[in-house]
mmCIF file of C-alpha atoms in Angstrom:
data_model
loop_
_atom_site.group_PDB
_atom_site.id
_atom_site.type_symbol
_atom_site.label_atom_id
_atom_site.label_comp_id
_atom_site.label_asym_id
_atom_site.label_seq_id
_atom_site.Cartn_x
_atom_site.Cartn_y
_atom_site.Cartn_z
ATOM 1 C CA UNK A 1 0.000 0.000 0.000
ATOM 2 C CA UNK A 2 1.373 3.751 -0.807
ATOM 3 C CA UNK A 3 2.483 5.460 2.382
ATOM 4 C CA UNK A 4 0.203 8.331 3.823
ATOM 5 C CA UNK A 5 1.733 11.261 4.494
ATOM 6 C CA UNK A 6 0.535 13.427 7.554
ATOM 7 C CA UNK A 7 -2.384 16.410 5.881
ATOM 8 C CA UNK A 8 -2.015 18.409 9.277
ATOM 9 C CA UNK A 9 -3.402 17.904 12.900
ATOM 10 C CA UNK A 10 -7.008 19.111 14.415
ATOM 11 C CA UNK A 11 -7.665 19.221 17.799
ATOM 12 C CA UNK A 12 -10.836 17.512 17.906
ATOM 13 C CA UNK A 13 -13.772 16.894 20.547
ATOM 14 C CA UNK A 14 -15.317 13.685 21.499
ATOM 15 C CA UNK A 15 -19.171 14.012 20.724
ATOM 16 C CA UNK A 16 -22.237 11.991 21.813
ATOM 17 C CA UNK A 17 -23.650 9.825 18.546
ATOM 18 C CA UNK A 18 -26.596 11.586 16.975
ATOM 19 C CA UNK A 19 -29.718 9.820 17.095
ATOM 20 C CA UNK A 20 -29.757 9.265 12.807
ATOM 21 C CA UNK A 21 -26.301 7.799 12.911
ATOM 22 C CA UNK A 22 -26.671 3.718 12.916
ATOM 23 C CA UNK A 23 -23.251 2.863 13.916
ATOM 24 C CA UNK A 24 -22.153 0.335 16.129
ATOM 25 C CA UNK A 25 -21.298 3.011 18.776
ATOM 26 C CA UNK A 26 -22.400 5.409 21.612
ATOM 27 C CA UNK A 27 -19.465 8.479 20.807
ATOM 28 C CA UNK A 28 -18.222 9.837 17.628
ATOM 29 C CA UNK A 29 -14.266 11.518 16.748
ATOM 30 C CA UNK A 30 -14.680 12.952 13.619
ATOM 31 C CA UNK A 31 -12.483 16.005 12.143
ATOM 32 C CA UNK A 32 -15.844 17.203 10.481
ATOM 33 C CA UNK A 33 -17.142 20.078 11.885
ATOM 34 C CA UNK A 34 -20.283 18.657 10.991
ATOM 35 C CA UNK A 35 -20.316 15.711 13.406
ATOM 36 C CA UNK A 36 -17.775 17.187 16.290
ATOM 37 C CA UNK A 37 -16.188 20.666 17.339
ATOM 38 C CA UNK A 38 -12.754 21.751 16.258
ATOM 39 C CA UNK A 39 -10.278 23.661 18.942
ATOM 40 C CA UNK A 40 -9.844 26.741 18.334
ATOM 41 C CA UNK A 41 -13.207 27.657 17.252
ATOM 42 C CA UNK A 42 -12.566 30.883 14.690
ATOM 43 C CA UNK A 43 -15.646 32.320 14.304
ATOM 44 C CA UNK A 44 -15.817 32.392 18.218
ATOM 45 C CA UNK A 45 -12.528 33.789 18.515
ATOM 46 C CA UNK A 46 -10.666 35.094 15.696
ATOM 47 C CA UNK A 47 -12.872 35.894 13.009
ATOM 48 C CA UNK A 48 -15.759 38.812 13.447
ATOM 49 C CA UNK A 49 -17.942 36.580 15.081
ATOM 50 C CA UNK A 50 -21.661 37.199 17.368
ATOM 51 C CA UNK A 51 -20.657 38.214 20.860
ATOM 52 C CA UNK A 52 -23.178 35.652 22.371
ATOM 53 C CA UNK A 53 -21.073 32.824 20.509
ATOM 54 C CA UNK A 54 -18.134 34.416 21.696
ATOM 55 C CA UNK A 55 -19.052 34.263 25.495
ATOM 56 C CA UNK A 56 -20.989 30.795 24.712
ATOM 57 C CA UNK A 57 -17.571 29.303 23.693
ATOM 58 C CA UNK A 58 -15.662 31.392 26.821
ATOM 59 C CA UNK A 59 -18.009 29.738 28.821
ATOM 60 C CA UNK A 60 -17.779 26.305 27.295
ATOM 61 C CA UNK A 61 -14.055 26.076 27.882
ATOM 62 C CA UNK A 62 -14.462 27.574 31.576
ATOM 63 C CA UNK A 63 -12.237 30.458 31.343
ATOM 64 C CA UNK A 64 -12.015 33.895 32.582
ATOM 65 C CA UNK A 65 -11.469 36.515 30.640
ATOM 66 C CA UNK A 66 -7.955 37.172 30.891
ATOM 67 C CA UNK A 67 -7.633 33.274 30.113
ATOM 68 C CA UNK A 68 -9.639 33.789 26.957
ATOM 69 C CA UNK A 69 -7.766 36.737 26.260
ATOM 70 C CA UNK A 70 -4.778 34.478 25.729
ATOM 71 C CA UNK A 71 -6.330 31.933 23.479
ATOM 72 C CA UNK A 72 -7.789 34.333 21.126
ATOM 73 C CA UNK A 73 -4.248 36.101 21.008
ATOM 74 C CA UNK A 74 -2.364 32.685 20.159
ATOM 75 C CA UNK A 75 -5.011 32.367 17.493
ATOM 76 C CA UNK A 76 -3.774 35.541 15.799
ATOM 77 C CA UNK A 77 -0.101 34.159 16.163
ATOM 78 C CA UNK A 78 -0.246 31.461 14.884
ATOM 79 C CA UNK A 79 -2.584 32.646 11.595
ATOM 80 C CA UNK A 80 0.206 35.216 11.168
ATOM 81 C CA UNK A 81 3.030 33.100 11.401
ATOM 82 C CA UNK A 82 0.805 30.921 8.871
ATOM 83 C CA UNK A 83 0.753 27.791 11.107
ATOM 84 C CA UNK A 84 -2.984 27.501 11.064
ATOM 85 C CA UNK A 85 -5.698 27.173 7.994
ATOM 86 C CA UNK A 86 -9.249 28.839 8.343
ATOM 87 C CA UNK A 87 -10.380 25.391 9.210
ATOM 88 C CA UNK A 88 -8.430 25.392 12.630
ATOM 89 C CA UNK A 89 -5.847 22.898 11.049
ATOM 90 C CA UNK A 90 -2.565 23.300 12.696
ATOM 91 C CA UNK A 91 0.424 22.393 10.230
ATOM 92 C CA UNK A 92 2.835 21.077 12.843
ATOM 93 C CA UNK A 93 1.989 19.052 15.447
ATOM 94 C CA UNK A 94 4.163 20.752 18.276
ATOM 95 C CA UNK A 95 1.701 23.969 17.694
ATOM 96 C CA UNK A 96 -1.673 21.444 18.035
ATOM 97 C CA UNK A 97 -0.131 20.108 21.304
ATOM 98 C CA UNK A 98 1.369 23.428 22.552
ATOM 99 C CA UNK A 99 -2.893 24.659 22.089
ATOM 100 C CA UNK A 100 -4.072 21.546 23.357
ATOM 101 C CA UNK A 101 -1.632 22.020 26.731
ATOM 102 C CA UNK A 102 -2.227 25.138 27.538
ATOM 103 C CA UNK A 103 -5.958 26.015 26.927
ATOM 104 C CA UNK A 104 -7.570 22.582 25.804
ATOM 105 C CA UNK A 105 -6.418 20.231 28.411
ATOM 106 C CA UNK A 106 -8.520 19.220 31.603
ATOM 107 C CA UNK A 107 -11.271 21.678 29.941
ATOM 108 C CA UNK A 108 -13.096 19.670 27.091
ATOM 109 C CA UNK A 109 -12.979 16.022 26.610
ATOM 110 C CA UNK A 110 -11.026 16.469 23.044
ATOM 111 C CA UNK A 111 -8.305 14.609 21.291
ATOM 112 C CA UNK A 112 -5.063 16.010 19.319
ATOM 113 C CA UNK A 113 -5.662 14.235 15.708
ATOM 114 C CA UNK A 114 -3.224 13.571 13.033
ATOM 115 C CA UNK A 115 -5.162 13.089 9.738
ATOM 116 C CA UNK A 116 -3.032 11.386 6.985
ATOM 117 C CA UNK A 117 -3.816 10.202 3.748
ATOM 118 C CA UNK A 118 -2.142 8.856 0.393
ATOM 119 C CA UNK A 119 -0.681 11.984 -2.450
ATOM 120 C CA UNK A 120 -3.437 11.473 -4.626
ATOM 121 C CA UNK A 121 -5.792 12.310 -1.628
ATOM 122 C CA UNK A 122 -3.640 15.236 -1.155
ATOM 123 C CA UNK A 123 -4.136 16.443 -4.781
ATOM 124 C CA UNK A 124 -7.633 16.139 -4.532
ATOM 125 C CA UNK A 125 -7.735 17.760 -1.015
ATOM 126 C CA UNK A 126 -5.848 21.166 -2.700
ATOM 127 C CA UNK A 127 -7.281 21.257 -6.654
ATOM 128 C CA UNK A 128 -11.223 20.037 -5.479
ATOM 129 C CA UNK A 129 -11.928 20.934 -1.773
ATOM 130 C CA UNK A 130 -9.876 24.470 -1.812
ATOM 131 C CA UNK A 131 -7.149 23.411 1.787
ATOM 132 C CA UNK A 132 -4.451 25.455 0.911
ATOM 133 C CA UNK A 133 -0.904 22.851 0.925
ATOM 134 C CA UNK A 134 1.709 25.484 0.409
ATOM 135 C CA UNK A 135 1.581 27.426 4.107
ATOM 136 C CA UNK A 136 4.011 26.559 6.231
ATOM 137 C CA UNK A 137 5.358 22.738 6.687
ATOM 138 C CA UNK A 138 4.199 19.505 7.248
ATOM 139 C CA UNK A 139 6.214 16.496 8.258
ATOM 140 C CA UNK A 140 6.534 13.697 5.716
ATOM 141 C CA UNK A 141 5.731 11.091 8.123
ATOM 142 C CA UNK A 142 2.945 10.136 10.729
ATOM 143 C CA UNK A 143 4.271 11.058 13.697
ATOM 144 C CA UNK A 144 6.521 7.999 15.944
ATOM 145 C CA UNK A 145 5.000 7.677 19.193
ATOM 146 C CA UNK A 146 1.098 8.095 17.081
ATOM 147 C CA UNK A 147 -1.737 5.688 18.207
ATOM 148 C CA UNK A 148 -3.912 4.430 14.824
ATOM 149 C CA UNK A 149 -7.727 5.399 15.578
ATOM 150 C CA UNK A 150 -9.301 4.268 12.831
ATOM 151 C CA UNK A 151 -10.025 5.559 9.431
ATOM 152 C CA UNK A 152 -12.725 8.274 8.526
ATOM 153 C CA UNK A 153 -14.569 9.021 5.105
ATOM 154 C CA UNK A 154 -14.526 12.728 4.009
ATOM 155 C CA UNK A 155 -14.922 15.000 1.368
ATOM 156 C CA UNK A 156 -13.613 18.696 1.133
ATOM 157 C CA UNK A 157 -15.928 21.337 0.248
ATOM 158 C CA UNK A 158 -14.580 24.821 0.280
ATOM 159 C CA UNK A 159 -11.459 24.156 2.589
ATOM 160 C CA UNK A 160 -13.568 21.701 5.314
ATOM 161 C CA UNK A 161 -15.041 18.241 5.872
ATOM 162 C CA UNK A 162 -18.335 16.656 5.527
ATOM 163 C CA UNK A 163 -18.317 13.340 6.933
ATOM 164 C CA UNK A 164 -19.414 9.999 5.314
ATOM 165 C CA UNK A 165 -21.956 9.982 8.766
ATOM 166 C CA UNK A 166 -23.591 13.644 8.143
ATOM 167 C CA UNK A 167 -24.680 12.143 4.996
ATOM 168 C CA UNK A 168 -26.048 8.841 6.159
ATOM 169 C CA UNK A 169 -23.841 6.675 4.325
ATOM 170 C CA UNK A 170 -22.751 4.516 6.953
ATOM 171 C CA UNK A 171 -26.113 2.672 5.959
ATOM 172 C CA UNK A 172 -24.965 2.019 2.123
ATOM 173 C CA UNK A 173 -21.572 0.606 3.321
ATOM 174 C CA UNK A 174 -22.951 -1.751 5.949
ATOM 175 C CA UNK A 175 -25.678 -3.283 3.407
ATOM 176 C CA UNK A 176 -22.490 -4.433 1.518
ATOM 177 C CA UNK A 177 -19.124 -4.760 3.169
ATOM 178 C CA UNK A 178 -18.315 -5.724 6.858
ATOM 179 C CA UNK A 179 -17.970 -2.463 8.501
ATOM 180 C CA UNK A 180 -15.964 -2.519 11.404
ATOM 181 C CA UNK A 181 -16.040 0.343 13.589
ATOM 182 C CA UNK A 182 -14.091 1.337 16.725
ATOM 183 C CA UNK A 183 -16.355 2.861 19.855
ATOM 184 C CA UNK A 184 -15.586 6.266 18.724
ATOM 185 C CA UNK A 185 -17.302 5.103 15.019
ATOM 186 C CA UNK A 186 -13.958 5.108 12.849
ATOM 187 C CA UNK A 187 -13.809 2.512 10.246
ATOM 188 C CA UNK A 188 -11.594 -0.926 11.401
ATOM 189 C CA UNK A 189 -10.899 -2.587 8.489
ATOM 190 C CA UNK A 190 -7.634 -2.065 6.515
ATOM 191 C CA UNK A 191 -7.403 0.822 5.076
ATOM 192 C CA UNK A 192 -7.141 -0.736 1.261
ATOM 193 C CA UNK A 193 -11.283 -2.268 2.118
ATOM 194 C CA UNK A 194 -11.585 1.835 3.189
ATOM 195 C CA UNK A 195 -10.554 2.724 -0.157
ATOM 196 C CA UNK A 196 -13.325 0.747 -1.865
ATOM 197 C CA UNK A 197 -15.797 1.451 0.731
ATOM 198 C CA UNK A 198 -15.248 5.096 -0.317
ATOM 199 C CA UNK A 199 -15.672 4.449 -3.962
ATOM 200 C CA UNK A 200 -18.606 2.716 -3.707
ATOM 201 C CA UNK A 201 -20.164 5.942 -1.898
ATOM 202 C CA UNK A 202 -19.518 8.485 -4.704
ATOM 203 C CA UNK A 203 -22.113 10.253 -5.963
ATOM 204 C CA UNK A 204 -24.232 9.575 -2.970
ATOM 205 C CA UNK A 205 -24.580 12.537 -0.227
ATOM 206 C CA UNK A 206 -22.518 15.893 -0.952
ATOM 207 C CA UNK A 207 -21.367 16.439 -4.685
ATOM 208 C CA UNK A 208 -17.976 15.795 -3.099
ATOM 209 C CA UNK A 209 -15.263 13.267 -3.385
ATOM 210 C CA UNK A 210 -15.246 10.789 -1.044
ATOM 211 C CA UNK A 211 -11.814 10.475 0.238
ATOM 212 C CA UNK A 212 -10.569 7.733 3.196
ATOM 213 C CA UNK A 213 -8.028 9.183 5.578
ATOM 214 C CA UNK A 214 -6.700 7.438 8.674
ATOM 215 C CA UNK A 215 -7.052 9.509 12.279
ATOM 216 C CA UNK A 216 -3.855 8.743 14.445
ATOM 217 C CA UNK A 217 -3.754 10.119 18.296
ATOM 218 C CA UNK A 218 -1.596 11.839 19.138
ATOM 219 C CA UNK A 219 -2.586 13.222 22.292
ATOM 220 C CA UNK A 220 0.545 14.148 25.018
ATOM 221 C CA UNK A 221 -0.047 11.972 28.062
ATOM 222 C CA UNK A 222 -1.988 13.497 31.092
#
Protein backbone atom coordinates (compact mmCIF):
# COMPACT_ATOMS: atom_id res chain seq x y z
CA UNK A 1 0.00 0.00 0.00
CA UNK A 2 1.37 3.75 -0.81
CA UNK A 3 2.48 5.46 2.38
CA UNK A 4 0.20 8.33 3.82
CA UNK A 5 1.73 11.26 4.49
CA UNK A 6 0.53 13.43 7.55
CA UNK A 7 -2.38 16.41 5.88
CA UNK A 8 -2.01 18.41 9.28
CA UNK A 9 -3.40 17.90 12.90
CA UNK A 10 -7.01 19.11 14.41
CA UNK A 11 -7.67 19.22 17.80
CA UNK A 12 -10.84 17.51 17.91
CA UNK A 13 -13.77 16.89 20.55
CA UNK A 14 -15.32 13.69 21.50
CA UNK A 15 -19.17 14.01 20.72
CA UNK A 16 -22.24 11.99 21.81
CA UNK A 17 -23.65 9.82 18.55
CA UNK A 18 -26.60 11.59 16.97
CA UNK A 19 -29.72 9.82 17.10
CA UNK A 20 -29.76 9.27 12.81
CA UNK A 21 -26.30 7.80 12.91
CA UNK A 22 -26.67 3.72 12.92
CA UNK A 23 -23.25 2.86 13.92
CA UNK A 24 -22.15 0.33 16.13
CA UNK A 25 -21.30 3.01 18.78
CA UNK A 26 -22.40 5.41 21.61
CA UNK A 27 -19.46 8.48 20.81
CA UNK A 28 -18.22 9.84 17.63
CA UNK A 29 -14.27 11.52 16.75
CA UNK A 30 -14.68 12.95 13.62
CA UNK A 31 -12.48 16.01 12.14
CA UNK A 32 -15.84 17.20 10.48
CA UNK A 33 -17.14 20.08 11.89
CA UNK A 34 -20.28 18.66 10.99
CA UNK A 35 -20.32 15.71 13.41
CA UNK A 36 -17.77 17.19 16.29
CA UNK A 37 -16.19 20.67 17.34
CA UNK A 38 -12.75 21.75 16.26
CA UNK A 39 -10.28 23.66 18.94
CA UNK A 40 -9.84 26.74 18.33
CA UNK A 41 -13.21 27.66 17.25
CA UNK A 42 -12.57 30.88 14.69
CA UNK A 43 -15.65 32.32 14.30
CA UNK A 44 -15.82 32.39 18.22
CA UNK A 45 -12.53 33.79 18.51
CA UNK A 46 -10.67 35.09 15.70
CA UNK A 47 -12.87 35.89 13.01
CA UNK A 48 -15.76 38.81 13.45
CA UNK A 49 -17.94 36.58 15.08
CA UNK A 50 -21.66 37.20 17.37
CA UNK A 51 -20.66 38.21 20.86
CA UNK A 52 -23.18 35.65 22.37
CA UNK A 53 -21.07 32.82 20.51
CA UNK A 54 -18.13 34.42 21.70
CA UNK A 55 -19.05 34.26 25.50
CA UNK A 56 -20.99 30.79 24.71
CA UNK A 57 -17.57 29.30 23.69
CA UNK A 58 -15.66 31.39 26.82
CA UNK A 59 -18.01 29.74 28.82
CA UNK A 60 -17.78 26.30 27.29
CA UNK A 61 -14.06 26.08 27.88
CA UNK A 62 -14.46 27.57 31.58
CA UNK A 63 -12.24 30.46 31.34
CA UNK A 64 -12.02 33.90 32.58
CA UNK A 65 -11.47 36.52 30.64
CA UNK A 66 -7.95 37.17 30.89
CA UNK A 67 -7.63 33.27 30.11
CA UNK A 68 -9.64 33.79 26.96
CA UNK A 69 -7.77 36.74 26.26
CA UNK A 70 -4.78 34.48 25.73
CA UNK A 71 -6.33 31.93 23.48
CA UNK A 72 -7.79 34.33 21.13
CA UNK A 73 -4.25 36.10 21.01
CA UNK A 74 -2.36 32.69 20.16
CA UNK A 75 -5.01 32.37 17.49
CA UNK A 76 -3.77 35.54 15.80
CA UNK A 77 -0.10 34.16 16.16
CA UNK A 78 -0.25 31.46 14.88
CA UNK A 79 -2.58 32.65 11.60
CA UNK A 80 0.21 35.22 11.17
CA UNK A 81 3.03 33.10 11.40
CA UNK A 82 0.81 30.92 8.87
CA UNK A 83 0.75 27.79 11.11
CA UNK A 84 -2.98 27.50 11.06
CA UNK A 85 -5.70 27.17 7.99
CA UNK A 86 -9.25 28.84 8.34
CA UNK A 87 -10.38 25.39 9.21
CA UNK A 88 -8.43 25.39 12.63
CA UNK A 89 -5.85 22.90 11.05
CA UNK A 90 -2.57 23.30 12.70
CA UNK A 91 0.42 22.39 10.23
CA UNK A 92 2.83 21.08 12.84
CA UNK A 93 1.99 19.05 15.45
CA UNK A 94 4.16 20.75 18.28
CA UNK A 95 1.70 23.97 17.69
CA UNK A 96 -1.67 21.44 18.03
CA UNK A 97 -0.13 20.11 21.30
CA UNK A 98 1.37 23.43 22.55
CA UNK A 99 -2.89 24.66 22.09
CA UNK A 100 -4.07 21.55 23.36
CA UNK A 101 -1.63 22.02 26.73
CA UNK A 102 -2.23 25.14 27.54
CA UNK A 103 -5.96 26.02 26.93
CA UNK A 104 -7.57 22.58 25.80
CA UNK A 105 -6.42 20.23 28.41
CA UNK A 106 -8.52 19.22 31.60
CA UNK A 107 -11.27 21.68 29.94
CA UNK A 108 -13.10 19.67 27.09
CA UNK A 109 -12.98 16.02 26.61
CA UNK A 110 -11.03 16.47 23.04
CA UNK A 111 -8.31 14.61 21.29
CA UNK A 112 -5.06 16.01 19.32
CA UNK A 113 -5.66 14.24 15.71
CA UNK A 114 -3.22 13.57 13.03
CA UNK A 115 -5.16 13.09 9.74
CA UNK A 116 -3.03 11.39 6.99
CA UNK A 117 -3.82 10.20 3.75
CA UNK A 118 -2.14 8.86 0.39
CA UNK A 119 -0.68 11.98 -2.45
CA UNK A 120 -3.44 11.47 -4.63
CA UNK A 121 -5.79 12.31 -1.63
CA UNK A 122 -3.64 15.24 -1.15
CA UNK A 123 -4.14 16.44 -4.78
CA UNK A 124 -7.63 16.14 -4.53
CA UNK A 125 -7.73 17.76 -1.01
CA UNK A 126 -5.85 21.17 -2.70
CA UNK A 127 -7.28 21.26 -6.65
CA UNK A 128 -11.22 20.04 -5.48
CA UNK A 129 -11.93 20.93 -1.77
CA UNK A 130 -9.88 24.47 -1.81
CA UNK A 131 -7.15 23.41 1.79
CA UNK A 132 -4.45 25.46 0.91
CA UNK A 133 -0.90 22.85 0.93
CA UNK A 134 1.71 25.48 0.41
CA UNK A 135 1.58 27.43 4.11
CA UNK A 136 4.01 26.56 6.23
CA UNK A 137 5.36 22.74 6.69
CA UNK A 138 4.20 19.51 7.25
CA UNK A 139 6.21 16.50 8.26
CA UNK A 140 6.53 13.70 5.72
CA UNK A 141 5.73 11.09 8.12
CA UNK A 142 2.94 10.14 10.73
CA UNK A 143 4.27 11.06 13.70
CA UNK A 144 6.52 8.00 15.94
CA UNK A 145 5.00 7.68 19.19
CA UNK A 146 1.10 8.10 17.08
CA UNK A 147 -1.74 5.69 18.21
CA UNK A 148 -3.91 4.43 14.82
CA UNK A 149 -7.73 5.40 15.58
CA UNK A 150 -9.30 4.27 12.83
CA UNK A 151 -10.03 5.56 9.43
CA UNK A 152 -12.72 8.27 8.53
CA UNK A 153 -14.57 9.02 5.11
CA UNK A 154 -14.53 12.73 4.01
CA UNK A 155 -14.92 15.00 1.37
CA UNK A 156 -13.61 18.70 1.13
CA UNK A 157 -15.93 21.34 0.25
CA UNK A 158 -14.58 24.82 0.28
CA UNK A 159 -11.46 24.16 2.59
CA UNK A 160 -13.57 21.70 5.31
CA UNK A 161 -15.04 18.24 5.87
CA UNK A 162 -18.33 16.66 5.53
CA UNK A 163 -18.32 13.34 6.93
CA UNK A 164 -19.41 10.00 5.31
CA UNK A 165 -21.96 9.98 8.77
CA UNK A 166 -23.59 13.64 8.14
CA UNK A 167 -24.68 12.14 5.00
CA UNK A 168 -26.05 8.84 6.16
CA UNK A 169 -23.84 6.68 4.33
CA UNK A 170 -22.75 4.52 6.95
CA UNK A 171 -26.11 2.67 5.96
CA UNK A 172 -24.96 2.02 2.12
CA UNK A 173 -21.57 0.61 3.32
CA UNK A 174 -22.95 -1.75 5.95
CA UNK A 175 -25.68 -3.28 3.41
CA UNK A 176 -22.49 -4.43 1.52
CA UNK A 177 -19.12 -4.76 3.17
CA UNK A 178 -18.32 -5.72 6.86
CA UNK A 179 -17.97 -2.46 8.50
CA UNK A 180 -15.96 -2.52 11.40
CA UNK A 181 -16.04 0.34 13.59
CA UNK A 182 -14.09 1.34 16.72
CA UNK A 183 -16.36 2.86 19.86
CA UNK A 184 -15.59 6.27 18.72
CA UNK A 185 -17.30 5.10 15.02
CA UNK A 186 -13.96 5.11 12.85
CA UNK A 187 -13.81 2.51 10.25
CA UNK A 188 -11.59 -0.93 11.40
CA UNK A 189 -10.90 -2.59 8.49
CA UNK A 190 -7.63 -2.06 6.52
CA UNK A 191 -7.40 0.82 5.08
CA UNK A 192 -7.14 -0.74 1.26
CA UNK A 193 -11.28 -2.27 2.12
CA UNK A 194 -11.58 1.83 3.19
CA UNK A 195 -10.55 2.72 -0.16
CA UNK A 196 -13.33 0.75 -1.86
CA UNK A 197 -15.80 1.45 0.73
CA UNK A 198 -15.25 5.10 -0.32
CA UNK A 199 -15.67 4.45 -3.96
CA UNK A 200 -18.61 2.72 -3.71
CA UNK A 201 -20.16 5.94 -1.90
CA UNK A 202 -19.52 8.48 -4.70
CA UNK A 203 -22.11 10.25 -5.96
CA UNK A 204 -24.23 9.58 -2.97
CA UNK A 205 -24.58 12.54 -0.23
CA UNK A 206 -22.52 15.89 -0.95
CA UNK A 207 -21.37 16.44 -4.69
CA UNK A 208 -17.98 15.79 -3.10
CA UNK A 209 -15.26 13.27 -3.39
CA UNK A 210 -15.25 10.79 -1.04
CA UNK A 211 -11.81 10.47 0.24
CA UNK A 212 -10.57 7.73 3.20
CA UNK A 213 -8.03 9.18 5.58
CA UNK A 214 -6.70 7.44 8.67
CA UNK A 215 -7.05 9.51 12.28
CA UNK A 216 -3.85 8.74 14.44
CA UNK A 217 -3.75 10.12 18.30
CA UNK A 218 -1.60 11.84 19.14
CA UNK A 219 -2.59 13.22 22.29
CA UNK A 220 0.55 14.15 25.02
CA UNK A 221 -0.05 11.97 28.06
CA UNK A 222 -1.99 13.50 31.09
Amino acid sequence: MEALRPFGYYIADIVKKPDFCTLPCSLLLSVSPCMSNQHPELSCCYFENDPKERQEYQQRLGMDDAQFSRLCSEVTRLFDDEALDIDGRFLSLSDAVQFYECHISGRIDARVVCIACTEECMRTLSDEGGFHLSIGGIADTVPENAQPLGCEILGADFGSFHSWLCNGLERNIAQSFPLRVSEYGLILNPFEEAMGFAESIQGKGEPITWLPCMLYDCTPAL
